[in-house]
XYZ file of C-alpha atoms in Angstrom:
409
model
C 26.250 -91.667 -75.105
C 28.576 -93.977 -76.600
C 28.395 -97.674 -76.069
C 29.916 -100.931 -76.864
C 26.811 -102.820 -77.808
C 26.807 -103.937 -81.654
C 25.282 -106.628 -83.637
C 27.294 -109.557 -83.875
C 28.835 -109.962 -87.392
C 30.946 -112.718 -88.878
C 34.924 -112.184 -87.804
C 36.603 -110.515 -90.458
C 40.533 -110.217 -91.177
C 42.298 -108.658 -88.758
C 42.880 -105.061 -89.342
C 46.255 -103.188 -88.336
C 47.108 -99.538 -88.580
C 49.130 -98.143 -91.863
C 50.971 -94.992 -92.317
C 50.639 -93.630 -95.832
C 52.020 -90.766 -97.982
C 50.920 -90.034 -101.533
C 49.740 -86.997 -104.033
C 46.140 -85.534 -104.141
C 44.348 -84.344 -107.510
C 46.359 -81.047 -107.405
C 49.634 -82.723 -106.613
C 50.170 -81.584 -103.335
C 51.982 -84.166 -100.861
C 49.502 -85.929 -98.225
C 50.032 -87.949 -95.554
C 48.031 -89.772 -92.928
C 47.141 -93.129 -91.276
C 44.371 -95.433 -91.698
C 43.077 -98.987 -90.291
C 42.872 -101.877 -92.864
C 43.486 -105.491 -93.580
C 46.300 -105.138 -95.670
C 48.344 -102.582 -97.783
C 46.687 -103.153 -100.722
C 43.148 -102.409 -99.037
C 44.901 -99.176 -98.001
C 45.700 -98.175 -101.881
C 42.690 -99.223 -102.833
C 40.754 -97.194 -100.329
C 42.997 -94.048 -101.120
C 42.560 -94.388 -104.873
C 38.756 -94.189 -104.564
C 39.658 -90.838 -102.660
C 41.578 -89.592 -105.848
C 45.020 -90.131 -103.859
C 48.075 -91.510 -105.619
C 49.705 -93.478 -102.849
C 53.457 -93.506 -102.918
C 54.325 -95.066 -99.717
C 52.192 -97.454 -97.576
C 54.149 -98.781 -93.959
C 52.303 -100.927 -91.375
C 52.715 -99.461 -87.859
C 54.741 -102.072 -85.545
C 54.238 -102.013 -81.931
C 57.699 -102.517 -80.601
C 58.182 -105.417 -77.998
C 58.993 -105.195 -74.430
C 57.355 -103.287 -71.547
C 55.698 -104.508 -68.743
C 51.739 -103.646 -67.956
C 51.132 -102.433 -64.580
C 47.700 -101.746 -62.398
C 48.658 -98.105 -62.903
C 48.673 -98.662 -66.844
C 45.196 -100.343 -66.579
C 43.755 -97.745 -64.193
C 45.010 -94.935 -66.430
C 43.493 -96.453 -69.525
C 40.281 -96.985 -67.857
C 40.002 -93.410 -66.902
C 40.470 -92.106 -70.243
C 38.319 -94.767 -71.810
C 35.638 -93.436 -69.218
C 36.164 -89.833 -70.018
C 36.500 -90.344 -73.867
C 33.060 -92.203 -73.738
C 31.263 -90.086 -71.704
C 32.511 -87.077 -74.251
C 30.725 -89.215 -77.111
C 33.618 -90.561 -78.474
C 32.845 -93.853 -80.412
C 34.294 -97.017 -78.763
C 36.516 -98.161 -81.359
C 37.972 -94.524 -82.024
C 38.529 -94.101 -78.216
C 40.830 -97.156 -78.505
C 42.511 -96.039 -81.432
C 43.179 -92.944 -79.228
C 44.679 -94.951 -76.299
C 46.771 -96.944 -78.484
C 48.689 -94.085 -79.989
C 48.915 -92.267 -76.765
C 50.174 -95.282 -74.846
C 53.800 -94.767 -74.097
C 54.216 -98.691 -73.219
C 54.588 -100.879 -76.029
C 52.959 -103.897 -74.227
C 49.846 -101.858 -73.276
C 49.749 -100.838 -77.107
C 49.689 -104.227 -78.023
C 46.992 -105.342 -75.658
C 44.762 -102.602 -76.260
C 45.212 -103.085 -80.569
C 43.989 -107.124 -79.560
C 41.166 -106.004 -77.668
C 39.883 -103.234 -80.303
C 40.624 -106.057 -82.945
C 38.295 -108.185 -81.122
C 35.530 -105.562 -80.608
C 35.776 -104.577 -84.230
C 34.789 -108.420 -85.438
C 31.876 -108.620 -83.311
C 32.940 -109.433 -79.711
C 31.406 -107.640 -76.753
C 33.793 -105.256 -74.839
C 33.233 -107.501 -71.730
C 34.006 -110.600 -74.198
C 37.430 -108.932 -75.616
C 38.546 -107.854 -71.860
C 37.942 -111.445 -70.538
C 40.495 -113.194 -72.886
C 43.074 -110.885 -71.024
C 42.150 -112.277 -67.307
C 46.179 -111.283 -66.355
C 45.019 -107.431 -66.889
C 41.347 -107.573 -66.689
C 40.038 -109.644 -63.917
C 36.613 -111.181 -63.136
C 35.424 -108.034 -61.431
C 36.607 -105.775 -64.112
C 34.905 -107.724 -66.875
C 31.771 -108.679 -64.705
C 31.261 -104.487 -64.251
C 31.839 -103.901 -68.095
C 29.469 -106.631 -68.806
C 26.862 -105.024 -66.313
C 27.492 -101.633 -67.802
C 26.769 -102.977 -71.539
C 23.637 -104.740 -70.122
C 22.062 -101.645 -68.858
C 23.571 -99.378 -71.224
C 25.591 -97.343 -69.100
C 29.300 -98.654 -70.067
C 30.570 -94.934 -69.738
C 29.426 -94.525 -65.775
C 30.611 -98.055 -65.115
C 33.735 -97.557 -66.684
C 34.143 -94.296 -64.506
C 33.102 -96.179 -61.510
C 35.850 -98.995 -62.318
C 38.468 -96.096 -62.624
C 37.692 -94.563 -59.710
C 37.846 -97.929 -57.545
C 41.325 -99.089 -59.112
C 42.677 -95.402 -58.139
C 41.565 -95.831 -54.773
C 43.083 -99.474 -54.510
C 46.487 -98.333 -56.208
C 46.336 -95.262 -53.623
C 45.864 -97.751 -50.422
C 48.885 -100.046 -52.034
C 50.943 -97.085 -52.631
C 50.485 -95.924 -48.952
C 51.618 -99.223 -47.380
C 54.500 -99.623 -49.601
C 55.749 -96.141 -48.893
C 55.588 -96.883 -45.211
C 57.552 -100.509 -45.871
C 59.995 -98.923 -48.166
C 61.771 -96.863 -45.560
C 62.794 -99.571 -43.137
C 63.409 -102.377 -45.791
C 65.654 -99.993 -47.741
C 67.452 -98.789 -44.397
C 67.904 -102.611 -43.080
C 69.030 -103.682 -46.438
C 71.666 -100.805 -46.702
C 73.137 -101.510 -43.159
C 73.235 -105.195 -44.053
C 75.655 -104.209 -46.792
C 77.513 -101.896 -44.753
C 77.984 -104.523 -42.083
C 78.941 -106.895 -44.677
C 81.501 -104.693 -46.017
C 82.781 -104.129 -42.658
C 82.983 -107.610 -41.705
C 84.650 -108.908 -44.868
C 87.161 -105.914 -45.631
C 87.686 -103.504 -42.760
C 87.956 -105.545 -39.892
C 90.317 -107.804 -40.887
C 92.618 -105.150 -41.435
C 92.085 -104.009 -38.069
C 93.136 -107.644 -36.651
C 96.329 -107.335 -38.808
C 97.215 -104.329 -36.931
C 96.085 -105.717 -33.703
C 98.352 -108.799 -34.112
C 101.376 -106.734 -33.336
C 100.134 -105.361 -30.383
C 101.675 -108.066 -27.990
C 98.768 -107.930 -25.556
C 95.140 -109.536 -24.633
C 92.535 -107.896 -26.766
C 89.146 -106.600 -24.969
C 86.160 -109.023 -25.010
C 84.159 -107.263 -27.491
C 86.838 -106.952 -29.862
C 87.389 -110.677 -29.844
C 83.666 -111.275 -30.471
C 83.620 -108.982 -33.292
C 86.958 -110.214 -34.897
C 85.547 -113.952 -34.262
C 82.312 -112.927 -36.187
C 84.372 -111.389 -39.025
C 86.700 -114.606 -39.493
C 83.328 -116.767 -39.647
C 82.265 -113.873 -42.510
C 85.614 -114.253 -44.309
C 85.602 -117.951 -44.171
C 82.066 -118.634 -44.848
C 81.114 -115.764 -46.917
C 79.172 -117.497 -49.197
C 76.884 -119.115 -46.779
C 76.149 -116.213 -44.770
C 75.318 -114.002 -47.884
C 73.665 -117.232 -49.921
C 71.369 -118.264 -47.053
C 69.115 -115.114 -46.959
C 68.916 -114.815 -50.657
C 68.223 -118.513 -51.212
C 65.490 -118.490 -48.548
C 63.624 -115.336 -49.908
C 63.992 -117.148 -53.407
C 62.610 -120.519 -51.910
C 59.891 -119.000 -49.694
C 58.563 -116.967 -52.613
C 58.706 -119.889 -55.138
C 56.985 -121.799 -52.213
C 54.212 -119.017 -51.606
C 53.304 -118.821 -55.477
C 52.605 -122.685 -55.639
C 51.526 -123.578 -52.042
C 47.959 -122.590 -50.884
C 48.899 -123.723 -47.408
C 51.918 -121.489 -47.405
C 49.810 -118.431 -48.408
C 47.496 -119.057 -45.972
C 49.985 -119.562 -43.176
C 51.754 -116.318 -44.414
C 48.597 -114.241 -44.574
C 47.850 -115.099 -41.097
C 50.951 -114.309 -39.695
C 51.073 -110.796 -41.398
C 47.784 -109.886 -39.771
C 49.145 -111.042 -36.636
C 52.472 -108.627 -36.747
C 52.477 -105.870 -34.303
C 51.449 -102.173 -35.883
C 51.981 -103.726 -39.551
C 49.514 -106.453 -39.261
C 46.586 -103.946 -38.142
C 47.591 -101.617 -41.238
C 47.132 -104.473 -43.534
C 43.986 -105.550 -41.861
C 42.487 -102.152 -42.412
C 43.464 -102.214 -45.820
C 42.139 -105.379 -46.534
C 38.733 -104.332 -45.239
C 38.956 -100.947 -47.113
C 39.414 -103.134 -50.507
C 36.778 -105.693 -49.829
C 34.150 -103.096 -48.793
C 35.126 -100.753 -51.710
C 35.147 -103.986 -54.132
C 31.655 -104.842 -52.939
C 30.484 -101.319 -52.889
C 31.203 -101.021 -56.703
C 29.949 -104.175 -57.944
C 26.443 -103.882 -55.910
C 26.049 -100.612 -57.100
C 26.623 -101.377 -60.861
C 23.644 -103.896 -60.282
C 25.629 -107.023 -59.976
C 23.561 -109.775 -57.524
C 25.162 -110.156 -54.328
C 25.923 -113.670 -54.456
C 27.726 -113.231 -57.880
C 29.404 -110.070 -56.567
C 30.821 -111.973 -53.666
C 32.672 -114.444 -56.086
C 35.018 -111.637 -57.358
C 35.353 -109.555 -53.898
C 37.049 -112.287 -52.109
C 40.076 -112.059 -54.701
C 40.137 -108.602 -54.656
C 41.068 -108.371 -51.022
C 44.294 -109.808 -51.569
C 44.375 -111.908 -48.374
C 43.794 -115.644 -48.074
C 42.134 -115.389 -44.487
C 39.417 -112.915 -46.024
C 39.130 -115.057 -49.109
C 38.104 -118.222 -47.266
C 35.856 -115.988 -45.181
C 34.069 -114.729 -48.381
C 33.449 -117.923 -49.866
C 31.797 -119.047 -46.538
C 29.753 -115.635 -46.694
C 28.907 -116.454 -50.241
C 27.852 -119.728 -49.376
C 25.519 -118.790 -46.389
C 23.863 -115.736 -48.634
C 23.105 -118.338 -51.222
C 21.150 -120.376 -48.858
C 19.138 -117.110 -47.566
C 21.283 -116.138 -44.758
C 21.576 -112.139 -44.576
C 25.151 -110.438 -45.558
C 25.102 -109.136 -41.923
C 24.615 -112.322 -40.135
C 27.033 -114.174 -42.867
C 29.896 -111.411 -42.156
C 28.998 -112.098 -38.354
C 29.789 -115.467 -38.611
C 32.783 -115.077 -40.521
C 34.544 -113.402 -37.529
C 37.098 -111.479 -39.327
C 35.188 -108.167 -39.766
C 35.426 -105.158 -37.485
C 32.070 -104.904 -35.173
C 31.611 -101.441 -36.910
C 31.542 -102.881 -40.450
C 29.091 -105.619 -39.383
C 26.732 -102.732 -38.039
C 27.203 -100.441 -41.017
C 26.365 -103.442 -43.317
C 22.957 -104.106 -41.138
C 21.929 -100.436 -41.518
C 22.939 -100.731 -45.211
C 20.659 -103.805 -45.620
C 17.779 -102.383 -43.442
C 17.679 -99.037 -45.522
C 18.149 -100.463 -48.937
C 21.472 -98.513 -49.190
C 23.934 -101.304 -48.983
C 26.434 -100.015 -51.806
C 26.450 -96.407 -49.849
C 27.141 -97.784 -46.633
C 30.124 -99.890 -47.832
C 31.378 -97.197 -49.589
C 31.374 -95.211 -46.572
C 33.074 -98.222 -44.568
C 35.326 -97.999 -47.347
C 36.260 -94.436 -47.197
C 36.518 -94.802 -43.282
C 39.047 -97.432 -43.213
C 40.851 -95.982 -46.128
C 41.482 -92.868 -43.731
C 42.279 -95.100 -40.852
C 45.359 -96.673 -43.218
C 46.517 -92.907 -44.106
C 46.629 -91.911 -40.716
C 48.159 -95.507 -39.616
C 50.957 -95.107 -42.252
C 51.828 -91.715 -41.076
C 52.134 -92.730 -37.622
C 54.208 -95.767 -38.577
C 56.691 -93.747 -40.524
C 57.076 -91.092 -37.286
C 57.392 -94.237 -35.087
C 60.131 -96.222 -37.336
C 62.477 -93.326 -37.796
C 63.903 -93.240 -34.474
C 63.566 -96.905 -34.057
C 65.714 -97.236 -37.031
C 68.077 -94.885 -35.972
C 68.541 -96.302 -32.636
C 69.251 -99.729 -34.476
C 71.515 -98.297 -36.841
C 73.682 -96.354 -33.863
C 73.718 -99.460 -31.937
C 74.966 -101.924 -34.291
C 77.429 -100.118 -36.332
C 78.587 -97.909 -33.606
C 79.089 -101.180 -31.699
C 81.161 -102.358 -34.300
C 82.966 -99.164 -34.690
C 83.732 -98.774 -30.718
C 84.737 -102.653 -30.347
C 87.191 -102.025 -33.294
C 88.787 -99.024 -31.287
C 88.705 -100.164 -27.677
C 92.265 -101.944 -28.174
C 93.582 -98.142 -29.394
C 92.147 -96.624 -26.452
C 93.582 -99.206 -24.036
C 96.892 -98.770 -25.837
C 96.529 -94.971 -25.272
C 96.240 -95.211 -21.604
C 99.014 -97.653 -21.179
C 101.263 -95.015 -22.860
């Protein structure tokens, strides 16, 4: 089994990947790639192999690209698979770098590989990039290195990340449709208010008769839109940007919004279940890896993705560190369903806490899946009624004078 464990040695010059071309002893043109600290080293290494080098070019990792959670999860799965197959760690990184379609990810992996090559442990190399490899990730890798089961721990991390991404994907898919419809509806209404209704207004001005009340109301709203369009369209954009800016910088705002989100009808229940699923899945993964409970709780709160649960986790960690059982600490936090607390109690009593937490996570992930499916079915008719009422109401209000004129004629 491949492992990242190695004797520490003094850091040498950074090595890069070079493409080369030359002729062997028989005069045949040969090509390849080699990792070295400079092109002179490449030529010297190949010359010792009896190759006359004609061209050496350093591989450049192009700029651009963004590293997503999916990229990290996919790389972790590939690394775990290669190490289980006996591929040496550095060679596994080389394969990952070459096979990456994301230049930013390739640069990141190259930096991690170089750190490991110069003597750092894999967990230390990952820890230098906390944006992409959080404490949970590095703690599990460190536990795998110490226990000599790095391949198994990487496989567990990959499974964990895949399940967390699946939950996030389900919630995003449930919310994308209604948000997209509302945005499109807002654009359609804005176009009608700014361009369509003013045309109707110019036509109605020649009628010489009093317009129906609904038509007058819609025209009044349209006049306001035309005169103050920059305010009407700017306020929502500025408000969203301001809330986003404050949310990123204010813990009080984060707590307030996270608390509000959990109280939302239907959606709040789904997010709560997803949060509990992430919380239990994270703790199960870390506890199964042999990470001490108090230390594991240090990473669990942040992984939950909600400040209410982060605060509760810190309190649970404080209670557990003073000798309180996890069951009692979770009960005192008052943010977990009774079923979760009972399952944790059974797990503590039977010595199978990681297995019980895993079953709780499976249960709530299934609950999220079913809730998202139900939400999609519930929202579709509500959205259709909303669009029909708003846009249909505008159309009817504009055609009422025409109907009235037709009845007079």
